[in-house]
Short mmCIF file of C-alpha atoms in Angstrom, two decimals:
data_model
loop_
_atom_site.label_atom_id
_atom_site.label_comp_id
_atom_site.label_asym_id
_atom_site.label_seq_id
_atom_site.Cartn_x
_atom_site.Cartn_y
_atom_site.Cartn_z
CA MET W 1 -61.24 47.29 -35.06
CA PHE W 2 -61.89 49.12 -38.30
CA PRO W 3 -62.68 48.09 -41.88
CA LEU W 4 -59.94 47.60 -44.41
CA ASN W 5 -58.88 50.40 -46.69
CA PRO W 6 -61.80 51.41 -48.95
CA ILE W 7 -59.34 52.49 -51.65
CA VAL W 8 -58.49 48.85 -52.35
CA PRO W 9 -61.83 47.80 -53.89
CA ALA W 10 -62.17 51.15 -55.65
CA LEU W 11 -58.85 50.74 -57.43
CA ALA W 12 -59.56 47.11 -58.15
CA CYS W 13 -62.50 48.14 -60.35
CA ILE W 14 -60.07 49.45 -62.97
CA THR W 15 -59.98 47.25 -66.06
CA LEU W 16 -57.68 47.49 -69.03
CA PRO W 17 -58.80 47.11 -72.65
CA VAL W 18 -57.08 44.08 -74.13
CA GLY W 19 -59.17 43.41 -77.22
CA LEU W 20 -61.42 40.41 -77.67
CA ASP W 21 -59.50 38.38 -75.15
CA SER W 22 -61.03 35.57 -73.14
CA PRO W 23 -62.75 36.61 -69.90
CA GLN W 24 -60.35 34.43 -67.93
CA THR W 25 -57.31 36.18 -69.38
CA ARG W 26 -58.89 39.62 -69.24
CA ILE W 27 -60.15 39.57 -65.69
CA TYR W 28 -57.05 37.92 -64.29
CA ARG W 29 -54.80 40.27 -66.24
CA SER W 30 -56.72 43.36 -65.17
CA GLU W 31 -57.03 42.35 -61.53
CA ARG W 32 -53.47 41.06 -61.29
CA MET W 33 -52.19 44.32 -62.80
CA THR W 34 -54.33 46.53 -60.60
CA ARG W 35 -54.75 44.88 -57.23
CA PRO W 36 -51.08 44.10 -56.53
CA ALA W 37 -50.14 47.14 -58.56
CA ILE W 38 -51.99 49.17 -55.97
CA ILE W 39 -48.49 48.98 -54.59
CA THR W 40 -47.39 51.41 -57.30
CA VAL W 41 -49.78 53.97 -55.88
CA VAL W 42 -49.21 52.70 -52.38
CA SER W 43 -48.54 56.17 -51.00
CA VAL W 44 -52.29 56.80 -51.28
CA LEU W 45 -53.11 53.42 -49.79
CA CYS W 46 -50.73 53.82 -46.90
CA LEU W 47 -52.11 57.23 -46.00
CA ALA W 48 -55.44 55.55 -45.34
CA VAL W 49 -53.76 52.75 -43.41
CA ALA W 50 -51.91 55.29 -41.30
CA ALA W 51 -55.13 57.14 -40.65
CA CYS W 52 -56.76 54.06 -39.15
CA SER W 53 -53.85 52.60 -37.23
CA ASP W 54 -51.10 53.62 -34.87
CA SER W 55 -48.43 53.55 -37.59
CA SER W 56 -46.59 56.83 -37.84
CA PRO W 57 -46.34 58.75 -41.15
CA GLY W 58 -42.61 58.00 -41.14
CA GLU W 59 -43.27 54.26 -41.04
CA THR W 60 -45.73 54.36 -43.92
CA ASP W 61 -43.37 56.61 -45.91
CA GLU W 62 -40.63 54.05 -45.34
CA TYR W 63 -42.85 51.24 -46.58
CA THR W 64 -43.92 53.25 -49.62
CA ALA W 65 -40.32 54.04 -50.49
CA ALA W 66 -39.34 50.38 -50.21
CA MET W 67 -42.18 49.26 -52.46
CA ASN W 68 -41.57 51.94 -55.06
CA ALA W 69 -37.88 50.95 -55.14
CA GLY W 70 -38.74 47.28 -55.59
CA ARG W 71 -37.29 46.39 -52.18
CA TYR W 72 -40.12 44.02 -51.38
CA ASP W 73 -38.32 42.10 -48.64
CA ASP W 74 -37.64 45.38 -46.87
CA ALA W 75 -41.29 46.35 -47.31
CA LEU W 76 -42.41 43.10 -45.72
CA ALA W 77 -40.00 43.67 -42.81
CA ILE W 78 -41.48 47.14 -42.31
CA LEU W 79 -45.01 45.72 -42.26
CA LYS W 80 -43.93 43.04 -39.80
CA ALA W 81 -42.53 45.70 -37.47
CA GLN W 82 -45.75 47.71 -37.76
CA ARG W 83 -47.83 44.64 -36.98
CA GLU W 84 -45.85 44.08 -33.80
CA GLN W 85 -47.28 47.40 -32.66
CA ASN W 86 -50.72 46.70 -34.16
CA PRO W 87 -51.20 42.91 -34.18
CA HIS W 88 -54.92 43.12 -34.92
CA ASP W 89 -54.68 45.58 -37.81
CA ALA W 90 -56.23 43.69 -40.72
CA SER W 91 -55.24 46.45 -43.15
CA LEU W 92 -51.56 45.73 -42.54
CA ILE W 93 -52.16 42.01 -43.01
CA GLN W 94 -53.95 42.63 -46.30
CA LEU W 95 -51.04 44.81 -47.41
CA GLU W 96 -48.77 41.87 -46.67
CA GLY W 97 -50.98 39.74 -48.88
CA LEU W 98 -50.85 42.25 -51.70
CA THR W 99 -47.07 42.48 -51.35
CA PHE W 100 -46.68 38.70 -51.51
CA TRP W 101 -48.98 38.71 -54.56
CA LYS W 102 -46.70 41.30 -56.14
CA LEU W 103 -43.82 38.88 -55.50
CA ASN W 104 -45.79 36.01 -57.11
CA GLN W 105 -45.71 34.22 -53.76
CA TYR W 106 -49.28 33.09 -54.13
CA ASP W 107 -49.52 30.69 -51.19
CA ASN W 108 -48.12 33.29 -48.81
CA ALA W 109 -50.52 35.88 -50.22
CA ILE W 110 -53.48 33.56 -49.71
CA GLU W 111 -52.41 32.82 -46.14
CA ARG W 112 -52.28 36.54 -45.38
CA PHE W 113 -55.67 37.19 -46.97
CA GLU W 114 -57.17 34.35 -44.93
CA ALA W 115 -55.61 35.87 -41.80
CA ALA W 116 -57.24 39.22 -42.62
CA VAL W 117 -60.60 37.45 -42.99
CA ARG W 118 -60.18 35.80 -39.61
CA LEU W 119 -59.75 39.25 -38.05
CA LEU W 120 -62.64 40.77 -39.99
CA PRO W 121 -65.00 37.92 -40.96
CA GLY W 122 -67.49 40.33 -42.53
CA TYR W 123 -65.03 41.81 -45.01
CA PRO W 124 -65.23 40.24 -48.51
CA GLU W 125 -62.24 41.77 -50.32
CA PRO W 126 -59.47 39.37 -49.19
CA LEU W 127 -61.62 36.40 -50.23
CA GLU W 128 -62.13 37.94 -53.64
CA ASP W 129 -58.37 38.41 -53.92
CA ILE W 130 -57.88 34.72 -53.19
CA GLY W 131 -60.33 33.96 -55.97
CA TYR W 132 -58.30 36.00 -58.45
CA ILE W 133 -55.06 34.29 -57.47
CA GLU W 134 -56.61 30.86 -57.90
CA MET W 135 -58.19 31.95 -61.17
CA GLY W 136 -54.75 32.89 -62.45
CA ARG W 137 -53.56 29.39 -61.57
CA LYS W 138 -56.64 27.88 -63.26
CA ARG W 139 -57.63 26.26 -60.01
CA TRP W 140 -61.28 26.77 -60.77
CA ALA W 141 -62.77 24.95 -57.78
CA GLN W 142 -60.66 26.89 -55.28
CA SER W 143 -61.40 30.15 -57.08
CA GLU W 144 -65.14 29.47 -57.07
CA THR W 145 -65.07 28.65 -53.35
CA ALA W 146 -63.24 31.86 -52.45
CA ILE W 147 -65.38 34.16 -54.59
CA SER W 148 -68.56 32.44 -53.42
CA ARG W 149 -67.49 33.06 -49.82
CA SER W 150 -66.98 36.72 -50.72
CA LEU W 151 -70.43 36.94 -52.30
CA ALA W 152 -72.00 35.26 -49.28
CA ILE W 153 -70.87 38.31 -47.31
CA SER W 154 -71.89 40.88 -49.90
CA ARG W 155 -73.94 39.72 -52.88
CA ARG W 156 -74.34 43.15 -54.44
CA ASN W 157 -70.87 43.18 -55.95
CA ALA W 158 -70.84 43.32 -59.73
CA ARG W 159 -67.09 42.76 -59.86
CA ALA W 160 -67.23 39.55 -57.81
CA LEU W 161 -70.30 38.30 -59.69
CA THR W 162 -68.45 38.83 -62.96
CA ALA W 163 -65.38 37.09 -61.59
CA LEU W 164 -67.48 34.09 -60.58
CA ALA W 165 -69.00 34.07 -64.06
CA VAL W 166 -65.47 33.90 -65.48
CA VAL W 167 -64.78 30.90 -63.27
CA LYS W 168 -67.91 29.25 -64.66
CA LEU W 169 -66.62 29.87 -68.17
CA GLY W 170 -63.33 28.31 -67.12
CA THR W 171 -65.24 25.07 -66.53
CA ASN W 172 -67.32 25.49 -69.73
CA ASN W 173 -70.48 26.32 -67.78
CA ALA W 174 -71.76 29.01 -70.13
CA ALA W 175 -75.34 28.88 -68.79
CA GLY W 176 -74.16 29.46 -65.22
CA ALA W 177 -71.91 32.28 -66.36
CA LYS W 178 -74.77 34.01 -68.18
CA VAL W 179 -76.95 33.92 -65.04
CA LEU W 180 -74.18 35.56 -63.00
CA LEU W 181 -73.41 38.19 -65.64
CA ASP W 182 -77.09 39.11 -65.83
CA GLU W 183 -77.12 39.47 -62.04
CA ALA W 184 -74.00 41.63 -62.17
CA LEU W 185 -75.73 43.98 -64.60
CA ARG W 186 -78.80 44.16 -62.39
CA VAL W 187 -76.57 45.12 -59.48
CA GLN W 188 -74.61 47.62 -61.54
CA PRO W 189 -76.23 48.44 -64.88
CA GLY W 190 -73.70 49.14 -67.58
CA TYR W 191 -70.82 47.47 -65.72
CA PRO W 192 -68.23 47.23 -68.54
CA PRO W 193 -66.55 43.89 -67.66
CA ALA W 194 -69.93 42.14 -67.47
CA ILE W 195 -70.98 43.63 -70.81
CA PHE W 196 -67.67 42.55 -72.34
CA ASP W 197 -68.01 39.02 -71.00
CA ILE W 198 -71.59 38.64 -72.25
CA ALA W 199 -70.39 39.73 -75.68
CA TRP W 200 -67.51 37.24 -75.49
CA LEU W 201 -69.86 34.50 -74.29
CA ASN W 202 -72.22 35.13 -77.20
CA TYR W 203 -69.29 35.18 -79.62
CA LYS W 204 -67.86 31.89 -78.40
CA TRP W 205 -70.86 29.87 -77.24
CA VAL W 206 -73.99 31.08 -78.99
CA LYS W 207 -74.28 29.51 -82.43
#
């Protein structure tokens, strides 16, 4: 057993400037555009998957080509075939989740992320992904549960702390959001999304 692809959380840190938008819109937009859109740079991702599994370069090239061509059903079929050879490869399962997310099949994506967590209980990324999906659906309680589970595994995660703060703002809990944003900046001083969200919080809530 091996950890999931480290490129995934690295790419997920990318945020896009969208003006003085709400934290909920900004973080969901940035994460939804980057995490499933990892697929658009999936050749890099799949190289790492191939390096830690028994999938051949030809198989990962085939998957990459299918994703880049928008043939998502074919891509899922390729992953399924690879998983038949590597049934306990959590990286492949997480890729399935990301592919379903790309297809806006949120329930299927969540099921795949949960399956990845069952294989690697100490890995927080799939839980964080579930939190982003639920955030996008404004299902704040489910989002908070998923992100909190992620933080229970690894608390020193400025991105997840900021995401949880956004969930708090979604339920008008500005005080709770401020506590989490301050913690995010202690974990990672200068973390841009946390700075942005504190500014937005002050703009909207502090009178």
